[in-house]
Coordinates of C-alpha atoms in Angstrom, one line a residue:
M1 CA -9.3 10.8 -13.0
T2 CA -11.4 14.0 -12.8
D3 CA -10.0 17.4 -13.4
A4 CA -10.0 18.0 -9.6
E5 CA -8.1 14.7 -9.0
W6 CA -5.5 15.5 -11.8
A7 CA -5.0 19.0 -10.2
V8 CA -4.1 17.3 -6.9
V9 CA -1.9 14.6 -8.6
R10 CA 0.0 16.5 -11.2
P11 CA 2.3 18.5 -8.9
L12 CA 3.1 15.5 -6.8
L13 CA 4.3 13.2 -9.6
P14 CA 8.0 12.3 -9.7
V15 CA 9.8 14.5 -12.3
P16 CA 11.0 12.3 -15.3
A17 CA 14.7 12.2 -16.0
W18 CA 14.4 13.8 -19.3
L19 CA 12.8 16.9 -17.8
R20 CA 15.8 17.1 -15.4
G21 CA 18.3 17.0 -18.2
R22 CA 19.5 13.5 -17.4
G23 CA 18.8 12.0 -20.8
G24 CA 16.1 9.7 -22.0
R25 CA 13.2 10.5 -24.1
P26 CA 9.7 11.8 -23.3
E27 CA 6.8 9.4 -22.6
T28 CA 4.8 8.5 -25.8
Y29 CA 1.6 8.9 -23.9
C30 CA 0.3 11.5 -21.5
H31 CA 1.0 10.6 -17.8
R32 CA -2.6 11.2 -17.0
A33 CA -3.8 8.6 -19.5
I34 CA -1.2 6.1 -18.2
L35 CA -2.1 6.6 -14.6
D36 CA -5.9 6.3 -15.6
A37 CA -5.1 2.9 -17.2
I38 CA -3.2 1.6 -14.1
R39 CA -5.9 2.8 -11.8
Y40 CA -8.5 1.0 -14.0
L41 CA -6.5 -2.2 -13.9
V42 CA -6.1 -2.2 -10.2
D43 CA -9.6 -1.2 -9.4
N44 CA -11.4 -3.7 -11.8
G45 CA -8.9 -6.5 -11.7
I46 CA -8.4 -7.0 -15.4
K47 CA -5.4 -8.7 -17.2
W48 CA -2.7 -6.3 -18.7
R49 CA -3.6 -7.6 -22.2
A50 CA -7.2 -6.9 -21.6
M51 CA -6.6 -3.1 -21.3
P52 CA -9.7 -1.3 -23.0
A53 CA -9.0 0.5 -26.3
D54 CA -9.9 3.8 -24.4
F55 CA -6.5 3.6 -22.8
P56 CA -3.0 3.5 -24.2
P57 CA -1.8 0.1 -25.3
W58 CA -1.0 -2.4 -22.4
D59 CA 2.7 -2.8 -23.2
P60 CA 3.7 0.9 -22.5
V61 CA 1.4 1.0 -19.5
Y62 CA 3.0 -2.1 -18.1
A63 CA 6.5 -0.7 -18.9
F64 CA 5.5 2.4 -16.9
F65 CA 4.2 0.2 -14.0
R66 CA 7.3 -1.8 -14.0
R67 CA 9.6 1.2 -14.0
W68 CA 7.9 2.9 -11.1
R69 CA 7.9 -0.5 -9.2
D70 CA 11.5 -1.2 -9.7
H71 CA 12.7 2.3 -8.9
A72 CA 10.3 2.8 -6.0
L73 CA 8.6 5.7 -7.6
V74 CA 5.2 4.4 -6.8
R75 CA 6.1 4.5 -3.2
E76 CA 7.5 8.0 -3.5
F77 CA 4.4 9.2 -5.1
H78 CA 2.2 7.5 -2.5
D79 CA 4.1 9.0 0.4
R80 CA 3.7 12.6 -1.1
L81 CA -0.1 12.1 -1.1
R82 CA -0.1 10.6 2.3
S83 CA 1.8 13.7 3.7
R84 CA -0.6 15.9 1.9
I85 CA -3.6 14.2 3.5
R86 CA -2.0 14.4 7.0
E87 CA -1.3 18.0 6.6
R88 CA -4.7 18.7 5.5
Q89 CA -6.1 17.0 8.6
G90 CA -3.9 19.2 10.8
R91 CA -1.3 16.5 11.4
D92 CA 2.5 16.5 11.0
A93 CA 3.6 15.0 7.7
E94 CA 5.6 12.4 9.6
P95 CA 3.7 10.1 11.9
T96 CA 4.7 9.1 15.4
A97 CA 2.4 6.1 16.0
G98 CA 1.1 3.3 13.8
V99 CA -0.6 -0.1 13.8
I100 CA 0.7 -3.4 12.3
D101 CA -1.2 -6.4 11.0
S102 CA -1.3 -9.1 8.3
Q103 CA -3.7 -10.7 5.9
S104 CA -3.5 -14.0 4.1
V105 CA -4.9 -14.3 0.6
K106 CA -5.2 -17.1 -1.8
A107 CA -2.6 -17.1 -4.7
D108 CA -3.3 -17.6 -8.3
A109 CA -1.7 -20.5 -10.3
V110 CA 1.1 -18.1 -11.6
V111 CA 2.5 -17.6 -8.2
G112 CA 5.5 -19.9 -7.8
S113 CA 6.2 -22.3 -5.0
D114 CA 9.1 -20.1 -3.9
S115 CA 6.8 -17.3 -2.8
R116 CA 3.7 -19.2 -1.7
G117 CA 2.9 -21.3 1.5
F118 CA 0.0 -22.5 3.5
D119 CA -1.3 -20.6 6.5
G120 CA -2.6 -23.2 8.8
G121 CA -4.5 -20.8 10.9
K122 CA -6.5 -19.3 8.0
L123 CA -6.4 -22.5 6.1
I124 CA -5.1 -20.4 3.0
N125 CA -2.6 -21.5 0.4
G126 CA -1.1 -18.3 -0.9
R127 CA 0.6 -15.2 0.2
K128 CA 0.6 -12.9 3.3
R129 CA 0.5 -9.1 3.3
H130 CA 2.1 -7.4 6.2
V131 CA 1.1 -3.8 6.6
V132 CA 1.8 -0.9 8.9
V133 CA -0.6 2.1 8.9
D134 CA -0.6 5.5 10.7
T135 CA -3.5 6.5 13.1
L136 CA -5.4 7.8 10.1
G137 CA -5.3 4.4 8.4
L138 CA -2.9 5.6 5.8
L139 CA -0.3 3.1 4.6
L140 CA 3.3 3.5 6.0
G141 CA 4.8 0.2 4.7
V142 CA 3.8 -3.1 3.1
M143 CA 5.7 -6.4 2.6
V144 CA 4.4 -9.5 0.9
T145 CA 5.7 -13.0 1.9
A146 CA 4.5 -16.6 1.6
A147 CA 1.5 -17.2 3.7
D148 CA 3.4 -19.6 6.1
T149 CA 5.7 -16.7 7.2
G150 CA 5.2 -15.9 10.9
D151 CA 3.9 -12.5 11.7
R152 CA 6.7 -11.8 14.2
I153 CA 9.4 -12.9 11.6
A154 CA 8.1 -10.6 8.9
A155 CA 7.4 -7.7 11.5
R156 CA 11.1 -7.5 12.3
V157 CA 11.9 -6.7 8.7
L158 CA 9.0 -4.6 8.0
L159 CA 9.2 -2.4 11.2
E160 CA 12.8 -1.9 10.6
Q161 CA 12.0 -0.5 7.1
V162 CA 9.2 1.6 8.4
A163 CA 11.4 3.0 11.3
D164 CA 14.2 3.8 8.9
A165 CA 11.8 5.7 6.6
H166 CA 9.9 7.5 9.5
H167 CA 12.3 8.5 12.1
R168 CA 9.6 10.0 14.4
L169 CA 7.7 6.8 14.8
A170 CA 7.7 5.9 18.5
L171 CA 4.7 3.6 19.1
V172 CA 3.2 0.8 17.1
W173 CA 0.0 -1.2 18.2
A174 CA -0.3 -4.8 17.3
D175 CA -2.5 -7.9 18.2
G176 CA -1.5 -10.9 20.3
G177 CA 0.3 -12.5 17.3
Y178 CA 3.2 -10.1 17.8
T179 CA 4.1 -10.9 21.4
G180 CA 7.3 -12.5 22.6
S181 CA 10.9 -11.4 21.8
L182 CA 9.6 -8.9 19.1
V183 CA 8.5 -6.5 21.8
E184 CA 12.0 -6.3 23.2
Y185 CA 13.6 -6.2 19.8
C186 CA 11.6 -3.1 18.7
L187 CA 12.5 -1.4 21.9
T188 CA 16.1 -2.0 22.0
T189 CA 17.0 -2.0 18.3
L190 CA 14.4 0.3 16.7
A191 CA 13.5 2.5 19.7
V192 CA 9.9 1.8 19.0
V193 CA 7.4 0.7 21.7
L194 CA 5.3 -2.3 20.5
S195 CA 2.1 -2.1 22.5
I196 CA -0.1 -5.3 22.3
V197 CA -3.8 -4.8 22.1
K198 CA -5.3 -8.1 23.3
R199 CA -8.9 -9.4 23.1
S200 CA -10.4 -10.2 26.5
D201 CA -11.2 -13.9 27.0
D202 CA -14.9 -13.1 28.1
M203 CA -15.6 -11.4 24.7
R204 CA -18.2 -13.0 22.6
G205 CA -18.7 -12.3 18.9
F206 CA -17.5 -9.2 17.0
V207 CA -16.1 -6.5 19.2
V208 CA -14.3 -3.4 17.9
L209 CA -10.9 -3.3 19.6
P210 CA -9.0 -0.1 20.3
R211 CA -6.5 0.9 17.5
R212 CA -6.7 -2.5 15.8
W213 CA -9.8 -1.4 13.8
I214 CA -7.7 1.2 12.0
V215 CA -5.6 -1.4 10.2
E216 CA -8.5 -3.7 9.6
R217 CA -10.3 -0.8 7.8
L218 CA -7.3 -0.6 5.4
I219 CA -7.4 -4.4 4.8
A220 CA -11.1 -4.1 4.0
H221 CA -10.3 -1.4 1.4
L222 CA -7.8 -3.7 -0.2
M223 CA -10.4 -6.4 -0.5
R224 CA -12.6 -4.0 -2.3
T225 CA -9.9 -3.6 -4.9
R226 CA -10.5 -6.4 -7.4
R227 CA -6.8 -7.0 -8.3
L228 CA -6.1 -7.6 -4.7
V229 CA -8.9 -10.0 -3.8
R230 CA -6.3 -12.7 -4.5
D231 CA -2.7 -12.6 -5.4
F232 CA -2.2 -12.6 -9.2
E233 CA 1.2 -11.4 -9.3
R234 CA 4.4 -13.5 -10.2
R235 CA 6.6 -11.3 -8.1
T236 CA 6.0 -10.1 -4.5
T237 CA 7.2 -6.6 -5.4
S238 CA 4.4 -6.4 -7.9
T239 CA 1.8 -7.2 -5.3
E240 CA 3.3 -4.6 -3.0
A241 CA 3.1 -2.1 -5.9
M242 CA -0.5 -3.0 -6.5
V243 CA -1.2 -2.3 -2.8
Y244 CA 0.3 1.2 -3.2
W245 CA -1.7 1.9 -6.3
S246 CA -4.9 1.0 -4.4
M247 CA -4.0 3.4 -1.7
I248 CA -3.1 6.1 -4.3
L249 CA -6.5 5.6 -5.8
L250 CA -8.3 6.1 -2.5
M251 CA -6.1 9.1 -1.4
T252 CA -6.5 10.9 -4.7
R253 CA -10.3 10.7 -4.3
R254 CA -10.1 12.0 -0.8
L255 CA -7.9 14.9 -1.7
A256 CA -10.1 16.0 -4.5
R257 CA -13.0 16.4 -2.3
P258 CA -13.8 19.9 -0.9
H259 CA -12.3 20.4 2.5
P260 CA -14.6 21.9 5.0
A261 CA -13.3 25.1 6.6
R262 CA -11.7 24.5 10.0
G263 CA -13.2 26.5 12.9

């Protein structure tokens, strides 16, 4: 991280337990060095044991990653950065609208049969990432399943999680794969309007569809992160954490840029 990025990140980090008088011992290595190591791994797609000597040893870095994953600290940190970006853009910290979509990716050999499947539509054997973003393209929630899991089935669970975390969410755009009983379920159970943005039958070739391009842009960003080009994680929760870290890298860089004065 540059000094400008660290100045943005440092006050938003979750406070360690030992600093709050709750026991434990201080980290052996500086948080900045550990965050740099995780960012390097996610961005460049290396193995944990291949961590360059410029960073702390791989095992304490992985222990930090695992602790943040298991205690949802990576999501907490990510959400603080997202709120900061929204406020910087003149938006409320909590979104009222979002966009949902999914992406199937091939899985590495380490991925077990219990969390992988075959997506017949995309002809991909692996896992599927289900994501919800706000109207700025910032991540609101992610869930990783086997690739043969239906979009509507996963969306019920994911949208319920997102609606619980963001109480002001009232509208979500989706493609034609989310039609059917899911629309009524969202309205009656979650008090969220699920609006389907369909592609016209007379369209030919690539066409930018309203609202749907927002979530497609996030998916494109994930594919530029080498650790996420395919699924290398044994646990789906690790993949979800990698998605959050990829977005943390993007938002940190965005917040470190000078913000033009508003007229």
